[in-house]
PDB file of C-alpha atoms in Angstrom:
ATOM      1  CA  MET N 789       0.000   0.000   0.000  1.00  0.00           C
ATOM      2  CA  ASN N 790       1.219   3.516  -0.764  1.00  0.00           C
ATOM      3  CA  ILE N 791       0.486   5.687   2.272  1.00  0.00           C
ATOM      4  CA  CYS N 792       0.518   9.462   1.838  1.00  0.00           C
ATOM      5  CA  LEU N 793       1.595  11.568   4.791  1.00  0.00           C
ATOM      6  CA  TYR N 794       0.532  15.199   5.024  1.00  0.00           C
ATOM      7  CA  GLY N 795       2.427  17.135   7.669  1.00  0.00           C
ATOM      8  CA  SER N 796       4.606  20.096   8.466  1.00  0.00           C
ATOM      9  CA  GLY N 797       8.128  20.562   7.183  1.00  0.00           C
ATOM     10  CA  SER N 798       8.969  23.059   9.922  1.00  0.00           C
ATOM     11  CA  ARG N 799      12.249  22.749  11.797  1.00  0.00           C
ATOM     12  CA  LYS N 800      10.679  24.256  14.946  1.00  0.00           C
ATOM     13  CA  ILE N 801       8.469  21.266  15.850  1.00  0.00           C
ATOM     14  CA  ASP N 802       8.762  19.756  19.323  1.00  0.00           C
ATOM     15  CA  ASP N 803      10.417  16.321  19.369  1.00  0.00           C
ATOM     16  CA  THR N 804       7.200  14.823  20.759  1.00  0.00           C
ATOM     17  CA  TYR N 805       5.667  15.182  17.294  1.00  0.00           C
ATOM     18  CA  THR N 806       8.656  14.271  15.163  1.00  0.00           C
ATOM     19  CA  ASP N 807       9.398  11.212  17.324  1.00  0.00           C
ATOM     20  CA  GLU N 808       5.890   9.926  16.555  1.00  0.00           C
ATOM     21  CA  ALA N 809       6.359  10.696  12.853  1.00  0.00           C
ATOM     22  CA  TYR N 810       9.614   8.729  12.916  1.00  0.00           C
ATOM     23  CA  ARG N 811       7.828   5.773  14.587  1.00  0.00           C
ATOM     24  CA  LEU N 812       5.158   5.968  11.907  1.00  0.00           C
ATOM     25  CA  GLY N 813       7.826   5.797   9.203  1.00  0.00           C
ATOM     26  CA  CYS N 814       9.427   2.777  10.882  1.00  0.00           C
ATOM     27  CA  ARG N 815       6.072   1.004  10.952  1.00  0.00           C
ATOM     28  CA  ILE N 816       5.304   1.868   7.317  1.00  0.00           C
ATOM     29  CA  ALA N 817       8.577   0.190   6.311  1.00  0.00           C
ATOM     30  CA  GLU N 818       8.091  -2.776   8.672  1.00  0.00           C
ATOM     31  CA  GLU N 819       4.643  -3.428   7.165  1.00  0.00           C
ATOM     32  CA  ASN N 820       6.166  -3.296   3.626  1.00  0.00           C
ATOM     33  CA  HIS N 821       4.165  -0.241   2.652  1.00  0.00           C
ATOM     34  CA  ALA N 822       5.606   2.784   0.840  1.00  0.00           C
ATOM     35  CA  LEU N 823       5.530   6.404   1.987  1.00  0.00           C
ATOM     36  CA  VAL N 824       4.245   9.079  -0.385  1.00  0.00           C
ATOM     37  CA  PHE N 825       5.043  12.565   0.895  1.00  0.00           C
ATOM     38  CA  GLY N 826       5.878  16.138  -0.013  1.00  0.00           C
ATOM     39  CA  GLY N 827       9.571  15.363  -0.281  1.00  0.00           C
ATOM     40  CA  GLY N 828      10.716  17.526   2.628  1.00  0.00           C
ATOM     41  CA  ASP N 829      13.711  16.543   4.748  1.00  0.00           C
ATOM     42  CA  THR N 830      12.605  18.336   7.916  1.00  0.00           C
ATOM     43  CA  GLY N 831       9.661  18.397  10.298  1.00  0.00           C
ATOM     44  CA  MET N 832       6.994  15.709  10.242  1.00  0.00           C
ATOM     45  CA  MET N 833       7.734  14.771   6.637  1.00  0.00           C
ATOM     46  CA  GLY N 834      11.463  14.414   7.177  1.00  0.00           C
ATOM     47  CA  ALA N 835      11.071  12.454  10.423  1.00  0.00           C
ATOM     48  CA  CYS N 836       8.646   9.997   8.846  1.00  0.00           C
ATOM     49  CA  ALA N 837      10.870   9.597   5.773  1.00  0.00           C
ATOM     50  CA  ARG N 838      13.896   8.908   8.016  1.00  0.00           C
ATOM     51  CA  GLY N 839      11.927   6.196   9.795  1.00  0.00           C
ATOM     52  CA  VAL N 840      11.081   4.625   6.445  1.00  0.00           C
ATOM     53  CA  HIS N 841      14.656   4.837   5.116  1.00  0.00           C
ATOM     54  CA  ASP N 842      16.274   3.659   8.367  1.00  0.00           C
ATOM     55  CA  ASN N 843      14.204   0.489   8.076  1.00  0.00           C
ATOM     56  CA  GLY N 844      14.839  -0.240   4.400  1.00  0.00           C
ATOM     57  CA  GLY N 845      11.474   1.064   3.196  1.00  0.00           C
ATOM     58  CA  LYS N 846      10.433   2.781  -0.007  1.00  0.00           C
ATOM     59  CA  SER N 847       9.384   6.423  -0.344  1.00  0.00           C
ATOM     60  CA  ILE N 848       8.069   8.614  -3.119  1.00  0.00           C
ATOM     61  CA  GLY N 849       8.617  12.359  -2.748  1.00  0.00           C
ATOM     62  CA  ILE N 850       6.467  14.726  -4.793  1.00  0.00           C
ATOM     63  CA  ALA N 851       7.283  18.437  -4.987  1.00  0.00           C
ATOM     64  CA  PRO N 852       8.002  21.336  -7.295  1.00  0.00           C
ATOM     65  CA  GLU N 853      11.743  21.979  -7.581  1.00  0.00           C
ATOM     66  CA  TRP N 854      11.304  25.524  -6.269  1.00  0.00           C
ATOM     67  CA  ILE N 855      10.036  24.221  -2.905  1.00  0.00           C
ATOM     68  CA  GLY N 856      13.723  23.642  -2.127  1.00  0.00           C
ATOM     69  CA  ASN N 857      13.972  27.423  -1.666  1.00  0.00           C
ATOM     70  CA  PHE N 858      11.782  27.051   1.446  1.00  0.00           C
ATOM     71  CA  GLU N 859      12.828  23.704   2.915  1.00  0.00           C
ATOM     72  CA  PRO N 860      15.484  21.116   2.102  1.00  0.00           C
ATOM     73  CA  LEU N 861      14.326  18.190   0.000  1.00  0.00           C
ATOM     74  CA  CYS N 862      14.846  14.586   1.064  1.00  0.00           C
ATOM     75  CA  GLU N 863      17.773  13.110  -0.837  1.00  0.00           C
ATOM     76  CA  ASN N 864      17.045   9.557   0.352  1.00  0.00           C
ATOM     77  CA  SER N 865      13.719   9.141  -1.444  1.00  0.00           C
ATOM     78  CA  THR N 866      13.484   5.958  -3.477  1.00  0.00           C
ATOM     79  CA  GLU N 867      11.737   7.987  -6.159  1.00  0.00           C
ATOM     80  CA  PHE N 868      11.226  11.727  -6.519  1.00  0.00           C
ATOM     81  CA  ILE N 869       8.575  13.193  -8.795  1.00  0.00           C
ATOM     82  CA  TYR N 870       9.116  16.835  -9.697  1.00  0.00           C
ATOM     83  CA  VAL N 871       6.005  18.808 -10.599  1.00  0.00           C
ATOM     84  CA  ASP N 872       5.420  22.403 -11.640  1.00  0.00           C
ATOM     85  CA  SER N 873       2.864  23.505  -9.052  1.00  0.00           C
ATOM     86  CA  MET N 874       1.326  22.720  -5.684  1.00  0.00           C
ATOM     87  CA  ASP N 875      -1.889  21.676  -7.477  1.00  0.00           C
ATOM     88  CA  GLU N 876       0.086  19.108  -9.477  1.00  0.00           C
ATOM     89  CA  ARG N 877       1.715  17.961  -6.242  1.00  0.00           C
ATOM     90  CA  LYS N 878      -1.667  17.327  -4.626  1.00  0.00           C
ATOM     91  CA  ARG N 879      -2.872  15.529  -7.777  1.00  0.00           C
ATOM     92  CA  GLY N 880       0.287  13.394  -7.590  1.00  0.00           C
ATOM     93  CA  PHE N 881      -0.508  12.517  -3.981  1.00  0.00           C
ATOM     94  CA  LEU N 882      -4.006  11.396  -4.966  1.00  0.00           C
ATOM     95  CA  GLU N 883      -2.835   9.397  -7.996  1.00  0.00           C
ATOM     96  CA  ASN N 884       0.043   7.666  -6.180  1.00  0.00           C
ATOM     97  CA  SER N 885      -1.591   6.893  -2.808  1.00  0.00           C
ATOM     98  CA  ASP N 886      -3.952   4.290  -1.428  1.00  0.00           C
ATOM     99  CA  ALA N 887      -4.532   6.005   1.936  1.00  0.00           C
ATOM    100  CA  PHE N 888      -3.855   9.382   3.566  1.00  0.00           C
ATOM    101  CA  ILE N 889      -2.554  10.297   7.018  1.00  0.00           C
ATOM    102  CA  ILE N 890      -2.855  13.878   8.210  1.00  0.00           C
ATOM    103  CA  SER N 891      -0.208  14.515  10.842  1.00  0.00           C
ATOM    104  CA  PRO N 892       0.240  17.813  12.684  1.00  0.00           C
ATOM    105  CA  GLY N 893       1.051  20.670  10.355  1.00  0.00           C
ATOM    106  CA  GLY N 894       0.300  24.201   9.311  1.00  0.00           C
ATOM    107  CA  ILE N 895      -1.634  25.936   6.556  1.00  0.00           C
ATOM    108  CA  GLY N 896      -0.269  23.705   3.775  1.00  0.00           C
ATOM    109  CA  THR N 897      -1.276  20.573   5.672  1.00  0.00           C
ATOM    110  CA  LEU N 898      -4.771  21.951   6.269  1.00  0.00           C
ATOM    111  CA  ASP N 899      -5.059  22.797   2.566  1.00  0.00           C
ATOM    112  CA  GLU N 900      -4.131  19.217   1.643  1.00  0.00           C
ATOM    113  CA  PHE N 901      -6.458  17.746   4.274  1.00  0.00           C
ATOM    114  CA  PHE N 902      -9.510  19.777   3.301  1.00  0.00           C
ATOM    115  CA  GLU N 903      -8.956  19.099  -0.383  1.00  0.00           C
ATOM    116  CA  ILE N 904      -8.648  15.331   0.090  1.00  0.00           C
ATOM    117  CA  ILE N 905     -11.771  15.117   2.285  1.00  0.00           C
ATOM    118  CA  THR N 906     -13.694  17.342  -0.148  1.00  0.00           C
ATOM    119  CA  LEU N 907     -12.733  15.025  -3.016  1.00  0.00           C
ATOM    120  CA  LYS N 908     -13.882  12.041  -0.962  1.00  0.00           C
ATOM    121  CA  LYS N 909     -17.192  13.769  -0.188  1.00  0.00           C
ATOM    122  CA  LEU N 910     -17.619  14.430  -3.918  1.00  0.00           C
ATOM    123  CA  GLU N 911     -16.920  10.732  -4.615  1.00  0.00           C
ATOM    124  CA  GLN N 912     -13.718  11.371  -6.541  1.00  0.00           C
ATOM    125  CA  HIS N 913     -11.987   8.705  -4.443  1.00  0.00           C
ATOM    126  CA  ASP N 914     -12.857   6.255  -1.689  1.00  0.00           C
ATOM    127  CA  LYS N 915      -9.474   6.033   0.034  1.00  0.00           C
ATOM    128  CA  GLU N 916      -8.985   5.903   3.795  1.00  0.00           C
ATOM    129  CA  ILE N 917      -8.209   9.273   5.425  1.00  0.00           C
ATOM    130  CA  ILE N 918      -6.791   9.219   8.952  1.00  0.00           C
ATOM    131  CA  VAL N 919      -6.141  12.216  11.179  1.00  0.00           C
ATOM    132  CA  PHE N 920      -3.071  11.435  13.319  1.00  0.00           C
ATOM    133  CA  ASN N 921      -4.099  13.466  16.371  1.00  0.00           C
ATOM    134  CA  ILE N 922      -0.793  13.457  18.291  1.00  0.00           C
ATOM    135  CA  ASN N 923      -1.146  15.146  21.717  1.00  0.00           C
ATOM    136  CA  HIS N 924      -4.669  16.330  20.824  1.00  0.00           C
ATOM    137  CA  PHE N 925      -3.227  18.589  18.097  1.00  0.00           C
ATOM    138  CA  TYR N 926      -6.418  18.477  15.997  1.00  0.00           C
ATOM    139  CA  ASP N 927      -9.022  18.438  18.792  1.00  0.00           C
ATOM    140  CA  LYS N 928     -10.282  21.968  18.112  1.00  0.00           C
ATOM    141  CA  MET N 929     -10.472  21.375  14.358  1.00  0.00           C
ATOM    142  CA  ILE N 930     -12.388  18.127  14.858  1.00  0.00           C
ATOM    143  CA  GLU N 931     -14.695  19.896  17.305  1.00  0.00           C
ATOM    144  CA  MET N 932     -15.332  22.607  14.691  1.00  0.00           C
ATOM    145  CA  ILE N 933     -16.050  20.016  11.972  1.00  0.00           C
ATOM    146  CA  ASP N 934     -18.402  18.164  14.327  1.00  0.00           C
ATOM    147  CA  GLU N 935     -20.233  21.428  15.049  1.00  0.00           C
ATOM    148  CA  MET N 936     -20.562  22.108  11.316  1.00  0.00           C
ATOM    149  CA  GLY N 937     -22.191  18.689  10.983  1.00  0.00           C
ATOM    150  CA  GLU N 938     -24.475  19.223  13.968  1.00  0.00           C
ATOM    151  CA  LYS N 939     -25.665  22.509  12.473  1.00  0.00           C
ATOM    152  CA  GLY N 940     -26.344  20.932   9.080  1.00  0.00           C
ATOM    153  CA  PHE N 941     -23.471  22.459   7.133  1.00  0.00           C
ATOM    154  CA  LEU N 942     -21.970  19.097   6.195  1.00  0.00           C
ATOM    155  CA  TYR N 943     -22.328  15.368   6.563  1.00  0.00           C
ATOM    156  CA  LYS N 944     -20.964  13.731   9.691  1.00  0.00           C
ATOM    157  CA  GLN N 945     -17.164  13.617   9.540  1.00  0.00           C
ATOM    158  CA  GLU N 946     -16.962   9.945  10.560  1.00  0.00           C
ATOM    159  CA  THR N 947     -17.864   8.906   7.035  1.00  0.00           C
ATOM    160  CA  LEU N 948     -15.107  11.054   5.557  1.00  0.00           C
ATOM    161  CA  PHE N 949     -12.163  10.428   7.896  1.00  0.00           C
ATOM    162  CA  LYS N 950     -11.138   8.625  11.047  1.00  0.00           C
ATOM    163  CA  VAL N 951      -9.116   9.917  13.993  1.00  0.00           C
ATOM    164  CA  THR N 952      -6.474   8.216  16.110  1.00  0.00           C
ATOM    165  CA  SER N 953      -3.659   9.389  18.348  1.00  0.00           C
ATOM    166  CA  THR N 954      -1.382   6.360  17.951  1.00  0.00           C
ATOM    167  CA  VAL N 955       0.662   4.617  15.288  1.00  0.00           C
ATOM    168  CA  ASP N 956      -1.030   1.334  16.259  1.00  0.00           C
ATOM    169  CA  GLY N 957      -4.408   3.004  15.763  1.00  0.00           C
ATOM    170  CA  ILE N 958      -3.420   4.044  12.245  1.00  0.00           C
ATOM    171  CA  PHE N 959      -2.614   0.475  11.284  1.00  0.00           C
ATOM    172  CA  GLU N 960      -5.760  -0.876  12.935  1.00  0.00           C
ATOM    173  CA  ILE N 961      -7.753   1.486  10.715  1.00  0.00           C
ATOM    174  CA  LEU N 962      -5.754   0.578   7.604  1.00  0.00           C
ATOM    175  CA  GLU N 963      -6.237  -3.126   8.320  1.00  0.00           C
ATOM    176  CA  GLY N 964      -9.951  -2.621   8.872  1.00  0.00           C
ATOM    177  CA  ASN N 965      -9.802  -3.682  12.517  1.00  0.00           C
ATOM    178  CA  ALA N 966     -10.637  -0.364  14.149  1.00  0.00           C
ATOM    179  CA  ASP N 967     -13.904   0.270  15.923  1.00  0.00           C
ATOM    180  CA  ASP N 968     -15.914   2.987  14.181  1.00  0.00           C
TER     181      ASP N 968
END
């Protein structure tokens, strides 16, 4: 399975988050899955990619070349797909992934998350989407989405994505063993 990770590339992230991203990468490799990611060498992306590479796993980075002006790109990727724009990058994520994990991140991560759940809602894909809610990072966002559903602005979020705070929980969901 190709598992896409959305997450921050920031160098300022507390080790609590990047340690979990690294563990996720280790598990992706151990389960013989491949990581699809934004190609960054720092932050959540870089930590997860290191976990994959340190355990002999495969990764596919997807990014425009100019993104290297903002963050270093991962040189250890098994494959790197260069695109011209962020829209092409997101299309590449969709085309090359079987499931999506949203780890803690900033505006770019939220953009990717809301686009992938919107596409699922519009039946453009039926791939698993998992919010990796490390240290309750996404609690307020999930609360807001739940309120939108309660007030009739959207369908219940449970049908669009699942939430877990652990690496084990991610793999229970991917294996279809998680309680809904």
